[in-house]
mmCIF file of C-alpha atoms in Angstrom:
data_model
loop_
_atom_site.group_PDB
_atom_site.id
_atom_site.type_symbol
_atom_site.label_atom_id
_atom_site.label_comp_id
_atom_site.label_asym_id
_atom_site.label_seq_id
_atom_site.Cartn_x
_atom_site.Cartn_y
_atom_site.Cartn_z
ATOM 1 C CA MET A 199 -72.815 174.778 118.556
ATOM 2 C CA THR A 200 -71.271 176.197 121.721
ATOM 3 C CA PHE A 201 -71.921 172.897 123.378
ATOM 4 C CA ASN A 202 -69.877 171.130 120.648
ATOM 5 C CA LYS A 203 -67.043 173.681 121.067
ATOM 6 C CA GLN A 204 -66.993 173.133 124.787
ATOM 7 C CA LEU A 205 -67.081 169.385 124.345
ATOM 8 C CA LEU A 206 -64.283 169.522 121.774
ATOM 9 C CA THR A 207 -62.207 171.806 124.023
ATOM 10 C CA ALA A 208 -62.711 169.468 126.976
ATOM 11 C CA ALA A 209 -61.679 166.468 124.883
ATOM 12 C CA PHE A 210 -58.464 168.180 123.747
ATOM 13 C CA LEU A 211 -57.622 169.221 127.294
ATOM 14 C CA THR A 212 -58.224 165.684 128.561
ATOM 15 C CA VAL A 213 -56.026 164.090 125.877
ATOM 16 C CA GLY A 214 -53.342 166.738 126.388
ATOM 17 C CA GLY A 215 -53.443 166.115 130.116
ATOM 18 C CA PHE A 216 -52.923 162.376 129.648
ATOM 19 C CA ALA A 217 -49.954 163.070 127.386
ATOM 20 C CA ALA A 218 -48.457 165.405 129.959
ATOM 21 C CA ILE A 219 -48.976 162.844 132.715
ATOM 22 C CA SER A 220 -47.337 160.072 130.612
ATOM 23 C CA SER A 221 -44.192 162.086 129.898
ATOM 24 C CA ALA A 222 -44.094 163.315 133.453
ATOM 25 C CA ASN A 223 -44.015 159.694 134.704
ATOM 26 C CA ALA A 224 -40.869 158.919 132.635
ATOM 27 C CA ALA A 225 -38.177 159.758 135.160
ATOM 28 C CA GLY A 226 -35.309 159.131 132.704
ATOM 29 C CA SER A 227 -33.843 156.470 130.423
ATOM 30 C CA LYS A 228 -30.906 154.128 130.415
ATOM 31 C CA THR A 229 -28.969 152.774 127.467
ATOM 32 C CA GLY A 230 -26.653 149.807 127.181
ATOM 33 C CA SER A 231 -25.178 147.442 124.684
ATOM 34 C CA PHE A 232 -24.329 143.802 124.227
ATOM 35 C CA GLN A 233 -22.114 141.821 121.863
ATOM 36 C CA VAL A 234 -22.920 139.027 119.480
ATOM 37 C CA GLY A 235 -20.081 136.586 118.900
ATOM 38 C CA MET A 236 -18.882 133.035 118.492
ATOM 39 C CA THR A 237 -15.651 131.100 118.619
ATOM 40 C CA VAL A 238 -14.705 129.154 115.515
ATOM 41 C CA ILE A 239 -12.677 126.046 116.302
ATOM 42 C CA SER A 240 -10.542 123.950 113.987
ATOM 43 C CA ALA A 241 -12.196 121.144 112.112
ATOM 44 C CA CYS A 242 -10.615 118.617 109.784
ATOM 45 C CA THR A 243 -11.778 115.696 107.689
ATOM 46 C CA LEU A 244 -9.691 112.796 106.429
ATOM 47 C CA GLU A 245 -10.615 110.636 103.478
ATOM 48 C CA THR A 246 -9.323 107.092 103.305
ATOM 49 C CA SER A 247 -10.814 104.330 101.201
ATOM 50 C CA GLU A 248 -9.901 101.108 99.470
ATOM 51 C CA THR A 249 -9.001 103.097 96.380
ATOM 52 C CA GLN A 250 -6.244 104.674 98.456
ATOM 53 C CA ASN A 251 -4.651 101.362 99.436
ATOM 54 C CA ILE A 252 -0.994 100.852 98.644
ATOM 55 C CA ASN A 253 -0.591 97.815 96.417
ATOM 56 C CA PHE A 254 2.810 96.536 95.356
ATOM 57 C CA GLY A 255 1.157 94.253 92.815
ATOM 58 C CA GLU A 256 2.502 90.802 92.027
ATOM 59 C CA VAL A 257 6.158 89.963 92.666
ATOM 60 C CA ALA A 258 8.151 86.796 92.138
ATOM 61 C CA GLY A 259 8.163 84.575 95.212
ATOM 62 C CA ASN A 260 11.803 83.680 94.832
ATOM 63 C CA ALA A 261 13.249 87.185 94.722
ATOM 64 C CA VAL A 262 16.103 87.690 97.139
ATOM 65 C CA ALA A 263 15.695 91.483 97.176
ATOM 66 C CA ASN A 264 13.001 93.864 95.990
ATOM 67 C CA ASP A 265 14.572 97.185 96.897
ATOM 68 C CA ASN A 266 13.161 98.719 93.738
ATOM 69 C CA GLN A 267 9.577 97.645 94.546
ATOM 70 C CA THR A 268 7.661 100.856 95.372
ATOM 71 C CA SER A 269 4.089 102.076 95.393
ATOM 72 C CA THR A 270 2.215 105.227 96.365
ATOM 73 C CA THR A 271 -1.171 106.587 97.362
ATOM 74 C CA ALA A 272 -2.492 109.901 98.623
ATOM 75 C CA LEU A 273 -4.357 110.980 101.742
ATOM 76 C CA SER A 274 -6.974 113.698 101.340
ATOM 77 C CA VAL A 275 -7.296 116.195 104.197
ATOM 78 C CA MET A 276 -9.571 119.213 104.468
ATOM 79 C CA CYS A 277 -9.172 121.571 107.447
ATOM 80 C CA SER A 278 -10.444 124.950 108.565
ATOM 81 C CA GLU A 279 -8.710 127.927 107.027
ATOM 82 C CA GLY A 280 -5.480 128.684 108.871
ATOM 83 C CA ALA A 281 -5.739 125.591 111.099
ATOM 84 C CA PRO A 282 -2.399 123.827 111.546
ATOM 85 C CA TYR A 283 -2.539 120.030 111.384
ATOM 86 C CA VAL A 284 -0.228 117.012 111.490
ATOM 87 C CA ILE A 285 -0.711 113.603 109.856
ATOM 88 C CA ASN A 286 0.862 110.599 111.606
ATOM 89 C CA LEU A 287 1.069 107.027 110.248
ATOM 90 C CA THR A 288 1.375 103.862 112.359
ATOM 91 C CA PRO A 289 1.738 100.372 110.856
ATOM 92 C CA THR A 290 -0.368 98.086 113.069
ATOM 93 C CA SER A 291 1.946 95.095 112.625
ATOM 94 C CA THR A 292 4.780 96.768 114.496
ATOM 95 C CA ASN A 293 3.302 99.928 116.061
ATOM 96 C CA SER A 294 6.607 101.464 115.021
ATOM 97 C CA THR A 295 7.153 105.188 115.323
ATOM 98 C CA ASP A 296 9.312 105.358 112.198
ATOM 99 C CA GLY A 297 6.853 104.112 109.547
ATOM 100 C CA THR A 298 8.326 100.624 109.197
ATOM 101 C CA GLY A 299 5.975 97.657 109.171
ATOM 102 C CA THR A 300 5.608 94.080 108.087
ATOM 103 C CA MET A 301 3.003 92.562 105.822
ATOM 104 C CA ALA A 302 1.837 89.220 107.201
ATOM 105 C CA GLY A 303 1.098 86.312 104.908
ATOM 106 C CA PRO A 304 0.683 82.549 105.023
ATOM 107 C CA GLY A 305 2.182 80.813 108.028
ATOM 108 C CA SER A 306 4.511 83.096 109.910
ATOM 109 C CA ASP A 307 6.120 84.672 106.832
ATOM 110 C CA THR A 308 6.305 88.459 106.613
ATOM 111 C CA ILE A 309 7.581 91.065 104.175
ATOM 112 C CA ALA A 310 9.071 94.295 105.535
ATOM 113 C CA TYR A 311 8.087 97.707 104.172
ATOM 114 C CA SER A 312 8.617 101.395 104.948
ATOM 115 C CA LEU A 313 6.459 104.500 104.543
ATOM 116 C CA TYR A 314 7.862 107.823 103.304
ATOM 117 C CA SER A 315 6.605 111.364 102.893
ATOM 118 C CA ASP A 316 8.593 111.872 99.706
ATOM 119 C CA GLU A 317 10.040 109.534 97.114
ATOM 120 C CA SER A 318 11.686 106.976 99.440
ATOM 121 C CA SER A 319 13.924 109.145 101.570
ATOM 122 C CA THR A 320 12.045 110.783 104.470
ATOM 123 C CA PRO A 321 10.430 108.262 106.847
ATOM 124 C CA TRP A 322 6.783 108.968 107.718
ATOM 125 C CA GLY A 323 5.956 107.865 111.233
ATOM 126 C CA ASN A 324 3.935 109.069 114.176
ATOM 127 C CA THR A 325 6.097 111.241 116.428
ATOM 128 C CA SER A 326 4.698 114.638 115.385
ATOM 129 C CA THR A 327 2.494 116.894 117.479
ATOM 130 C CA LEU A 328 1.291 120.416 116.749
ATOM 131 C CA GLU A 329 4.173 121.669 118.894
ATOM 132 C CA LEU A 330 6.874 119.171 117.815
ATOM 133 C CA ALA A 331 7.917 118.563 114.196
ATOM 134 C CA GLY A 332 8.716 114.846 114.569
ATOM 135 C CA ASN A 333 8.440 112.544 111.541
ATOM 136 C CA GLY A 334 4.780 113.139 110.601
ATOM 137 C CA VAL A 335 3.657 115.501 107.860
ATOM 138 C CA SER A 336 2.420 118.946 108.833
ATOM 139 C CA SER A 337 0.435 121.521 106.909
ATOM 140 C CA THR A 338 -2.149 124.279 107.296
ATOM 141 C CA GLY A 339 -5.807 124.104 106.301
ATOM 142 C CA GLU A 340 -7.125 126.259 103.477
ATOM 143 C CA GLY A 341 -10.850 126.142 104.230
ATOM 144 C CA ALA A 342 -13.869 123.911 103.861
ATOM 145 C CA THR A 343 -13.681 123.697 100.078
ATOM 146 C CA VAL A 344 -9.967 122.980 99.622
ATOM 147 C CA VAL A 345 -8.899 119.342 99.832
ATOM 148 C CA LYS A 346 -5.151 118.941 100.261
ATOM 149 C CA SER A 347 -3.550 115.796 98.931
ATOM 150 C CA HIS A 348 -0.591 114.279 100.791
ATOM 151 C CA PRO A 349 1.242 111.520 98.887
ATOM 152 C CA VAL A 350 2.355 108.445 100.832
ATOM 153 C CA TYR A 351 5.247 106.496 99.332
ATOM 154 C CA ALA A 352 6.068 102.918 100.289
ATOM 155 C CA SER A 353 8.881 100.546 99.500
ATOM 156 C CA VAL A 354 9.544 96.875 100.118
ATOM 157 C CA ASP A 355 12.547 96.598 102.427
ATOM 158 C CA GLY A 356 13.654 93.044 101.950
ATOM 159 C CA PRO A 357 13.337 89.754 100.153
ATOM 160 C CA THR A 358 10.119 88.244 98.896
ATOM 161 C CA ASP A 359 11.557 84.748 99.149
ATOM 162 C CA VAL A 360 8.530 83.669 101.194
ATOM 163 C CA GLN A 361 5.513 81.385 100.844
ATOM 164 C CA VAL A 362 3.207 82.135 97.931
ATOM 165 C CA GLY A 363 0.105 84.035 99.003
ATOM 166 C CA THR A 364 -1.325 87.426 99.864
ATOM 167 C CA TYR A 365 0.548 89.657 102.323
ATOM 168 C CA SER A 366 -0.934 92.721 103.994
ATOM 169 C CA ASP A 367 -0.856 95.111 106.914
ATOM 170 C CA THR A 368 -3.078 97.960 108.083
ATOM 171 C CA VAL A 369 -1.731 101.470 108.597
ATOM 172 C CA ASN A 370 -3.548 103.725 111.056
ATOM 173 C CA VAL A 371 -3.758 107.379 110.070
ATOM 174 C CA SER A 372 -4.284 110.143 112.612
ATOM 175 C CA VAL A 373 -4.764 113.831 111.959
ATOM 176 C CA LEU A 374 -4.015 116.126 114.897
ATOM 177 C CA TYR A 375 -5.419 119.637 114.662
#
């Protein structure tokens, strides 16, 4: 029995000694910190499709003036919350900065039109930047689930006394953000 006590005492002293040696080897400790972060940048999407085309419909080919001929569509834009953006429109027929273009048809005949940001009074062109108001349309994003609709108005600017046929032009849309 004394042998077991001595053996048990020796075992405790050995384990205790190892514990004392381990803590004695720890000369100190250091602490620090680091940050976790990211930068969120602006993102926008633009929806255009054939269902958004502007179509003036059918008009008489002998009309001297069609100043009352108008049509409209809407552009759908979705941008990051709080992100400023600008929408610019450029008719490809003229590359005009003021939203005026010409629809080409048979032969060399054309029909003039204009684009507006409201009901036929404010021209919608392509001179806007994020820093300069210009004649584009500006707004601010409301997040990834909010689609903002921007109506585009168009009017025929002159006579349709041209050859019978289909007339068209393409308008390029750019969203700066």
